[in-house]
Coordinates of C-alpha atoms in Angstrom, one line a residue:
M1356 CA 121.5 141.9 78.8
D1357 CA 121.0 142.4 75.1
I1358 CA 119.6 139.6 73.0
P1359 CA 122.1 138.9 70.2
T1360 CA 120.8 138.3 66.7
V1361 CA 120.7 134.6 66.2
P1362 CA 122.3 133.5 62.9
S1363 CA 119.7 132.1 60.4
E1364 CA 121.4 128.7 60.3
F1365 CA 120.6 128.3 64.0
V1366 CA 117.0 129.1 63.5
S1367 CA 116.1 126.9 60.5
R1368 CA 115.8 123.3 61.7
K1369 CA 117.1 121.9 58.4
L1370 CA 119.2 123.5 55.7
L1371 CA 116.4 123.1 53.1
D1372 CA 114.4 125.3 51.0
P1373 CA 111.7 126.8 53.2
L1374 CA 109.0 125.3 50.9
T1375 CA 110.3 121.8 51.3
L1376 CA 107.5 119.9 53.0
L1377 CA 107.8 117.6 55.9
D1378 CA 107.5 113.9 55.1
I1379 CA 104.3 113.4 57.1
E1380 CA 100.9 112.1 56.1
L1381 CA 98.4 114.8 57.1
P1382 CA 94.9 115.5 55.8
E1383 CA 95.3 118.5 53.4
I1384 CA 91.8 119.6 52.7
L1385 CA 90.1 121.1 55.7
H1386 CA 88.0 124.1 56.6
A1387 CA 89.3 127.4 57.9
L1388 CA 87.8 130.6 59.3
L1389 CA 89.7 133.1 57.1
P1390 CA 90.7 136.2 59.1
T1391 CA 90.5 138.7 56.2
E1392 CA 87.2 137.4 55.0
G1393 CA 85.4 136.5 58.2
I1394 CA 84.0 133.4 56.6
K1395 CA 84.5 129.7 56.9
E1396 CA 85.6 128.0 53.7
R1397 CA 87.4 125.0 52.4
V1398 CA 91.2 125.3 52.3
K1399 CA 94.3 123.3 51.5
I1400 CA 96.9 123.2 54.2
M1401 CA 100.5 122.1 53.9
L1402 CA 103.1 121.9 56.7
G1403 CA 106.5 123.0 55.7
V1404 CA 109.9 122.9 57.4
D1405 CA 109.6 126.5 58.8
S1406 CA 106.0 127.6 58.0
I1407 CA 102.5 126.3 57.6
F1408 CA 100.9 127.3 54.2
L1409 CA 97.2 127.8 53.5
Y1410 CA 95.7 127.7 49.9
R1411 CA 92.2 128.7 48.9
K1412 CA 90.4 127.9 45.7
N1413 CA 90.5 130.3 42.8
H1414 CA 87.0 131.8 42.9
E1415 CA 86.4 131.6 39.1
E1416 CA 87.3 128.0 38.8
A1417 CA 85.6 127.0 42.1
I1418 CA 82.3 128.4 40.7
H1419 CA 82.9 126.4 37.5
E1420 CA 83.4 123.3 39.6
T1421 CA 80.2 123.7 41.6
K1422 CA 78.1 124.0 38.4
S1423 CA 79.3 120.6 37.2
Y1424 CA 77.0 117.7 37.9
E1425 CA 78.3 115.2 35.4
F1426 CA 79.8 112.1 36.9
D1427 CA 81.3 108.8 35.8
I1428 CA 79.8 105.9 37.6
I1429 CA 82.5 103.4 38.6
D1430 CA 82.2 100.0 40.2
L1431 CA 85.3 98.9 42.2
Q1432 CA 86.0 95.4 43.5
I1433 CA 87.8 95.8 46.8
Q1434 CA 89.3 93.1 49.0
I1435 CA 89.2 93.9 52.7
E1436 CA 90.7 91.8 55.5
P1437 CA 88.6 91.4 58.7
H1438 CA 88.9 94.4 61.0
E1439 CA 91.0 96.3 58.4
G1440 CA 88.4 98.8 57.3
L1441 CA 88.2 100.6 53.9
G1442 CA 90.9 103.1 54.9
V1443 CA 89.1 106.4 54.2
T1444 CA 87.8 109.4 56.1
I1445 CA 84.5 110.8 54.8
I1446 CA 82.7 114.1 55.1
G1447 CA 79.1 115.1 54.8
E1448 CA 76.1 113.0 54.3
Q1449 CA 73.8 112.9 51.2
P1450 CA 76.1 112.6 49.4
V1451 CA 79.0 110.9 51.2
R1452 CA 82.3 112.2 49.9
V1453 CA 85.8 110.8 50.5
S1454 CA 88.0 113.4 52.1
R1455 CA 91.1 111.4 52.8
I1456 CA 92.6 108.0 51.8
F1457 CA 95.1 106.3 54.1
P1458 CA 98.3 105.1 52.3
D1459 CA 98.4 101.4 51.4
S1460 CA 94.8 100.9 52.6
P1461 CA 92.3 98.8 50.5
A1462 CA 90.8 102.0 49.2
D1463 CA 94.2 103.3 48.1
L1464 CA 95.3 100.0 46.6
F1465 CA 92.0 99.4 44.6
G1466 CA 91.6 102.9 43.1
V1467 CA 89.4 105.1 45.3
K1468 CA 90.2 108.8 44.8
G1469 CA 89.8 111.9 47.0
D1470 CA 86.5 113.7 46.4
D1471 CA 84.8 110.5 45.1
I1472 CA 81.2 110.2 46.2
I1473 CA 80.2 106.8 47.6
D1474 CA 76.8 105.9 46.1
S1475 CA 76.4 102.3 47.2
I1476 CA 78.2 99.4 48.8
N1477 CA 77.4 95.9 47.8
N1478 CA 74.4 97.3 45.9
V1479 CA 73.1 98.9 49.1
N1480 CA 72.4 102.6 48.5
I1481 CA 73.9 104.7 51.2
S1482 CA 73.2 108.2 49.8
Q1483 CA 70.3 108.7 52.2
L1484 CA 72.0 107.4 55.4
D1485 CA 73.3 109.7 58.1
H1486 CA 77.0 110.2 58.7
D1487 CA 77.4 108.0 61.8
T1488 CA 75.6 105.1 60.1
V1489 CA 77.8 105.2 57.1
V1490 CA 80.9 105.3 59.3
K1491 CA 79.8 102.2 61.2
F1492 CA 78.9 100.5 57.9
L1493 CA 82.4 101.2 56.4
K1494 CA 84.1 99.9 59.5
S1495 CA 82.2 96.6 59.4
L1496 CA 83.2 95.7 55.8
S1497 CA 85.3 92.7 55.1
G1498 CA 85.9 90.2 52.2
T1499 CA 85.1 91.2 48.6
V1500 CA 83.2 94.5 48.6
T1501 CA 81.7 96.2 45.6
L1502 CA 81.9 99.9 45.8
T1503 CA 79.9 102.1 43.5
I1504 CA 81.3 105.6 43.3
L1505 CA 80.5 108.8 41.4
R1506 CA 83.5 110.6 40.1
T1507 CA 83.3 114.1 38.6
K1508 CA 84.4 114.2 34.9
L1509 CA 86.2 117.5 35.8
L1510 CA 88.4 115.7 38.4
N1511 CA 91.6 116.0 36.4
S1512 CA 90.9 119.6 35.4
I1513 CA 90.5 121.0 38.9
Q1514 CA 93.7 119.6 40.5
S1515 CA 95.5 123.0 40.3
I1516 CA 92.8 125.5 41.3
W1517 CA 94.4 126.3 44.7
E1518 CA 96.1 129.7 45.1
H1519 CA 98.3 130.7 48.0
Y1520 CA 96.5 132.6 50.7
L1521 CA 98.5 132.7 53.9
S1522 CA 101.9 131.6 55.4
I1523 CA 102.5 131.5 59.1
P1524 CA 106.2 131.1 60.3
L1525 CA 106.5 128.3 62.8
L1526 CA 109.1 130.0 65.0
H1527 CA 107.4 131.1 68.2
A1528 CA 104.0 130.5 66.8
S1529 CA 101.2 129.3 69.1
V1530 CA 98.5 126.6 68.7
S1531 CA 95.4 126.6 70.8
L1532 CA 92.4 124.3 71.1
Y1533 CA 90.3 126.9 72.8
K1534 CA 88.0 129.7 71.8
S1535 CA 89.9 133.0 72.3
G1536 CA 90.1 134.0 75.9
T1537 CA 87.8 131.2 77.2
V1538 CA 87.8 127.8 78.7
V1539 CA 85.6 126.5 75.9
R1540 CA 87.2 124.2 73.4
L1541 CA 86.8 124.8 69.7
N1542 CA 84.5 122.3 68.0
N1543 CA 86.9 119.9 66.4
G1544 CA 89.2 122.7 65.5
F1545 CA 92.4 124.6 66.5
S1546 CA 93.9 128.0 66.0
I1547 CA 97.4 128.8 65.0
C1548 CA 98.9 132.3 65.4
S1549 CA 102.2 133.8 64.4
A1550 CA 104.6 135.1 67.0
D1551 CA 103.7 138.7 66.5
G1552 CA 100.0 137.9 66.5
E1553 CA 99.5 139.5 63.0
K1554 CA 98.6 136.2 61.3
C1555 CA 96.0 134.0 62.9
V1556 CA 93.6 131.4 61.5
I1557 CA 91.2 128.9 62.9
I1558 CA 91.3 125.4 61.3
Y1559 CA 88.3 123.0 61.5
C1560 CA 88.6 119.3 60.8
D1561 CA 85.9 117.3 59.1
D1562 CA 85.9 113.9 60.8
K1563 CA 83.7 113.5 63.9
E1564 CA 86.2 111.1 65.5
S1565 CA 88.8 114.0 65.7
T1566 CA 91.5 111.8 64.1
E1567 CA 92.5 114.6 61.8
L1568 CA 92.6 117.1 64.7
L1569 CA 94.9 114.9 66.6
L1570 CA 97.2 114.4 63.6
W1571 CA 97.5 118.1 62.9
V1572 CA 97.9 119.2 66.5
T1573 CA 100.6 116.6 67.1
A1574 CA 102.5 117.4 64.0
L1575 CA 102.3 121.2 64.6
K1576 CA 103.4 120.8 68.2
K1577 CA 106.4 118.7 67.2
S1578 CA 107.4 121.3 64.5
L1579 CA 106.9 124.2 66.8
L1580 CA 109.0 122.5 69.5
E1581 CA 111.8 121.8 67.1
S1582 CA 111.8 125.4 65.8
N1583 CA 111.9 126.8 69.3
L1584 CA 114.6 124.4 70.4
A1585 CA 116.8 125.3 67.4
Y1586 CA 116.4 129.0 68.2
T1587 CA 117.2 128.4 71.9
D1588 CA 120.3 126.4 71.0
G1589 CA 121.5 129.1 68.7
L1590 CA 120.8 131.8 71.4
N1591 CA 122.6 129.9 74.1
R1592 CA 125.8 129.7 72.0
L1593 CA 126.0 133.5 72.2
I1594 CA 125.2 134.2 75.9
P1595 CA 126.9 133.2 79.2
R1596 CA 126.2 129.6 80.3
D1597 CA 124.8 130.6 83.7
E1598 CA 122.2 132.8 81.8
S1599 CA 121.2 130.1 79.3
V1600 CA 117.7 129.7 78.2
L1601 CA 116.0 126.4 79.0
V1602 CA 112.7 126.7 77.2
T1603 CA 110.6 129.4 75.4
G1604 CA 107.1 129.4 74.0
F1605 CA 103.6 130.7 74.3
L1606 CA 101.4 129.8 77.3
F1607 CA 98.0 131.2 78.2
E1608 CA 97.6 133.2 81.5
Q1609 CA 94.4 133.5 83.4
L1610 CA 93.7 137.2 84.1
H1611 CA 91.1 138.7 86.4
P1612 CA 90.2 142.3 85.4
S1613 CA 87.4 142.1 88.0
P1614 CA 86.4 139.7 90.8
N1615 CA 83.7 138.1 88.7
L1616 CA 85.5 138.1 85.3
S1617 CA 88.4 136.1 84.0
Y1618 CA 89.9 135.5 80.7
W1619 CA 92.9 133.8 79.2
E1620 CA 95.5 135.8 77.3
R1621 CA 98.4 134.6 75.2
K1622 CA 101.8 135.2 76.9
F1623 CA 105.3 134.5 75.7
V1624 CA 107.3 132.8 78.5
V1625 CA 111.0 132.3 78.9
C1626 CA 112.6 130.1 81.5
T1627 CA 116.3 130.7 82.1
Q1628 CA 118.7 129.2 84.6
R1629 CA 117.8 132.1 87.0
E1630 CA 114.3 133.4 86.3
I1631 CA 111.1 133.2 84.5
L1632 CA 110.3 136.1 82.2
I1633 CA 106.7 136.8 80.9
Y1634 CA 106.1 138.9 77.8
S1635 CA 103.1 140.0 75.8
S1636 CA 105.0 139.0 72.7
P1637 CA 108.5 137.6 72.0
P1638 CA 111.3 140.2 72.5
P1639 CA 112.7 141.2 69.1
D1640 CA 116.4 140.4 68.4
G1641 CA 118.7 143.3 69.3
H1642 CA 116.5 144.5 72.1
S1643 CA 116.9 143.9 75.9
W1644 CA 115.3 141.1 77.9
E1645 CA 114.3 143.9 80.3
Q1646 CA 111.2 144.6 78.2
F1647 CA 109.3 141.9 80.1
D1648 CA 105.9 142.3 81.7
T1649 CA 106.9 140.1 84.7
K1650 CA 110.1 138.6 86.1
L1651 CA 110.1 135.8 88.7
D1652 CA 113.2 134.7 90.6
L1653 CA 113.3 130.9 90.5
M1654 CA 114.9 130.8 93.9
T1655 CA 111.8 132.4 95.5
T1656 CA 109.2 131.0 93.2
T1657 CA 107.2 127.8 93.8
F1658 CA 104.9 126.0 91.4
H1659 CA 102.5 123.2 91.2
I1660 CA 100.0 121.6 88.8
L1661 CA 96.4 122.6 89.4
K1662 CA 93.5 120.2 89.6
E1663 CA 90.8 120.6 86.9
R1664 CA 88.2 123.2 87.7
N1665 CA 85.4 124.8 85.6
D1666 CA 87.2 128.1 85.5
L1667 CA 90.5 126.6 84.4
R1668 CA 91.9 125.2 81.2
T1669 CA 93.3 121.7 81.4
N1670 CA 97.1 121.4 82.0
S1671 CA 97.2 124.5 84.1
F1672 CA 99.8 125.3 86.8
I1673 CA 100.5 128.1 89.2
L1674 CA 103.6 130.1 89.9
R1675 CA 103.8 131.8 93.3
S1676 CA 106.4 134.4 93.9
G1677 CA 107.9 135.2 97.2
F1678 CA 106.4 138.7 97.0
G1679 CA 102.8 137.7 97.2
T1680 CA 101.9 137.5 93.5
H1681 CA 100.9 134.5 91.5
H1682 CA 100.4 133.6 87.9
I1683 CA 98.1 130.8 86.6
L1684 CA 99.3 129.5 83.2
S1685 CA 98.0 126.8 80.9
A1686 CA 99.8 124.7 78.3
E1687 CA 97.8 123.1 75.5
T1688 CA 98.8 119.5 76.1
W1689 CA 100.1 117.3 78.9
D1690 CA 103.4 116.9 77.0
D1691 CA 103.7 120.7 76.7
L1692 CA 103.1 121.0 80.4
M1693 CA 105.8 118.4 81.2
I1694 CA 108.4 120.4 79.1
W1695 CA 107.8 123.4 81.4
V1696 CA 107.7 121.3 84.6
N1697 CA 111.0 119.6 83.8
A1698 CA 112.6 122.9 83.0
L1699 CA 111.5 124.4 86.4
C1700 CA 112.5 121.2 88.2
S1701 CA 116.0 121.2 86.8
S1702 CA 116.7 124.9 87.0
T1703 CA 116.0 125.5 90.7
P1704 CA 118.6 122.9 92.0
K1705 CA 121.2 124.3 89.7
L1706 CA 120.5 127.8 90.9
V1707 CA 120.8 126.7 94.6
V1708 CA 124.1 125.0 93.9
M1709 CA 125.4 128.2 92.3
H1710 CA 124.2 130.3 95.3
P1711 CA 124.4 127.9 98.3
L1712 CA 124.2 130.5 101.0
K1713 CA 121.4 132.9 101.9
R1714 CA 121.4 135.3 104.8
Y1715 CA 118.6 137.5 106.2
T1716 CA 118.8 140.0 109.1
G1717 CA 116.0 139.9 111.6
I1718 CA 114.9 139.9 115.3
W1719 CA 114.8 136.8 117.6
K1720 CA 113.7 137.3 121.2
K1721 CA 114.4 141.1 120.9
R1722 CA 117.9 140.3 119.7
R1723 CA 119.3 141.2 116.3
I1724 CA 120.4 138.1 114.5
V1725 CA 121.2 136.7 111.1
F1726 CA 119.0 133.9 109.8
E1727 CA 121.1 131.7 107.5
I1728 CA 120.1 129.0 105.1
N1729 CA 123.2 127.0 104.3
F1730 CA 123.1 124.4 101.5
S1731 CA 126.7 123.2 102.0
L1732 CA 126.0 122.4 105.7
S1733 CA 122.4 121.2 105.0
S1734 CA 121.2 123.4 107.9
I1735 CA 119.5 126.6 109.0
Q1736 CA 121.3 128.6 111.6
L1737 CA 120.8 131.6 113.8
L1738 CA 123.9 133.8 114.0
D1739 CA 124.8 136.8 116.2
Y1740 CA 124.5 139.9 114.1
I1741 CA 127.6 141.5 115.6
D1742 CA 130.2 138.7 115.6
N1743 CA 128.5 136.1 113.4
M1744 CA 128.9 133.4 116.1
V1745 CA 126.4 130.5 115.7
I1746 CA 123.6 130.6 118.3
Y1747 CA 121.7 127.6 117.2
S1748 CA 121.9 125.2 114.1
W1749 CA 119.3 122.8 112.9
P1750 CA 119.7 120.2 110.1
F1751 CA 117.3 120.5 107.2
S1752 CA 116.0 117.0 108.1
T1753 CA 114.7 118.1 111.4
I1754 CA 112.3 120.7 110.1
E1755 CA 108.7 119.7 110.8
Y1756 CA 106.9 122.7 109.4
T1757 CA 107.2 126.4 108.6
K1758 CA 104.6 129.1 108.5
E1759 CA 104.1 132.9 108.7
S1760 CA 102.5 134.1 112.0
L1761 CA 100.0 136.8 112.4
N1762 CA 102.7 139.3 113.6
S1763 CA 104.8 138.8 110.5
S1764 CA 107.2 136.4 112.0
L1765 CA 108.6 133.2 110.6
V1766 CA 107.7 130.2 112.7
I1767 CA 109.7 127.0 112.3
R1768 CA 108.9 123.9 114.2
F1769 CA 111.4 121.0 114.5
I1770 CA 111.1 117.3 115.2
E1771 CA 111.9 117.2 118.9
S1772 CA 113.3 113.6 118.8
S1773 CA 115.8 114.7 116.2
I1774 CA 117.4 117.7 117.9
P1775 CA 119.7 118.0 121.0
E1776 CA 118.0 118.6 124.3
H1777 CA 119.5 122.1 124.8
Q1778 CA 118.1 123.4 121.5
P1779 CA 114.5 124.8 121.2
S1780 CA 112.0 122.8 119.3
S1781 CA 110.7 125.9 117.6
I1782 CA 111.8 129.4 116.7
Q1783 CA 110.0 132.6 115.8
V1784 CA 112.0 135.1 113.9
Q1785 CA 110.9 138.5 112.7
L1786 CA 112.1 138.9 109.1
E1787 CA 111.2 141.0 106.1
N1788 CA 109.3 139.4 103.2
I1789 CA 108.7 136.1 104.9
P1790 CA 107.1 134.3 101.9
S1791 CA 110.3 134.9 99.9
V1792 CA 112.3 133.3 102.8
I1793 CA 110.0 130.3 103.0
H1794 CA 110.2 129.8 99.2
T1795 CA 113.9 130.0 99.3
L1796 CA 114.1 127.5 102.2
R1797 CA 111.8 125.2 100.2
S1798 CA 114.1 125.4 97.1
F1799 CA 117.1 124.5 99.3
L1800 CA 115.3 121.5 100.8
L1801 CA 114.0 120.3 97.4
T1802 CA 117.6 120.5 96.0
K1803 CA 119.0 118.5 98.9
L1804 CA 116.3 115.9 98.6
S1805 CA 116.6 115.6 94.9
A1806 CA 120.3 114.9 95.1
N1807 CA 119.4 111.7 97.0
E1808 CA 116.0 110.9 95.5
P1809 CA 115.6 112.6 92.1
K1810 CA 112.0 111.6 91.6
Y1811 CA 111.0 113.5 94.8
V1812 CA 111.5 116.9 93.2
Q1813 CA 108.6 116.2 90.8
T1814 CA 106.0 115.6 93.5
F1815 CA 105.8 119.4 94.0
T1816 CA 105.0 119.2 97.7
L1817 CA 106.8 119.2 101.0
N1818 CA 105.1 118.5 104.2
A1819 CA 107.0 121.3 105.8
F1820 CA 105.5 124.0 103.7

């Protein structure tokens, strides 16, 4: 199937100028490791409707700023309610500089400005205190507080020294909290990378409490999700309903180039009503879905969330195909993981309902038979290969366990008390690709169970498997 070109009005989340900024309070002045420079410097970041924009200081004016040591000394009388706090985030120590002011906070209401240097509080000099001590001091303030600040005289003349450096489109972009390829988290930072991988930057936040990091990652994840959903909705209007796309986005896959080496690689993953497609990068419009690296049939694929291990990133899950392969993938946050889990949980039952009958030819007691999984009858059956007459039939509810024996046979044991006396309590059938058959049977059982008990489908385990 060819991917149709999605009209632009489906891709943009709002019919606004792309430079229109989202109405969200985010810290703007952070640090970034600039990809073209290979250096870490202070940047201004703004989150737009369809892109994230980075600005850097004009070199000439920035040098002029650093040479200025003239300050106005200003005393501010600030009224702070108990447990309210001053309402600022600070960076550095010796001097202590205000990096962000929260709206409607005491600092905002009484005239504290960004880039102010806090020299003393209630005549107590804090310029020689370490960062953590200053933070505790600020949090403990209440009542009438006298704040002595140093404000550069060039403050008004350096407001427009930022120049545009980089724009990264949000559609199909990825955000990661990890150092590239590893299970090691960035130190109070995150990376954002465009869909094609051409534009990437690492952003570092200044506050040690990681409040700024949480704000930015949350806002970016929300914007990325909305962009991807808008694209998916537009795409689904142009393709058959039974081939519709449920969720798209970047995950990170654990790869093992050698037994003692593993690393994590960014993969673009698409979950449709029928299958999971894994790509190295998003397929371009007008090209075929068939350019995937991996395709997994949802009917024969199982998945579950993995427990935390030293070699895994958090929020990892495994996909096991019916053909012996597996893929370990990681989402950045628990909420991201749940988006994929819900898509997988909802798609498999729909697929079973669309294809409620599966038949496999095999050998049972040296007799050629047809092994049938029948969703409509809620049973598995052995049929004669020649005339299709039913030899035996067992309800799904009587299955105790299934396994693959050493001689490549499917073994199914039934609950003896739940079956008629004349029927065997176990069968052993020679079939091709037994893992695929077991996974398919599991999908049928999950679908039947979820119809009566929807929450069961999200427990990811069946005692029979």
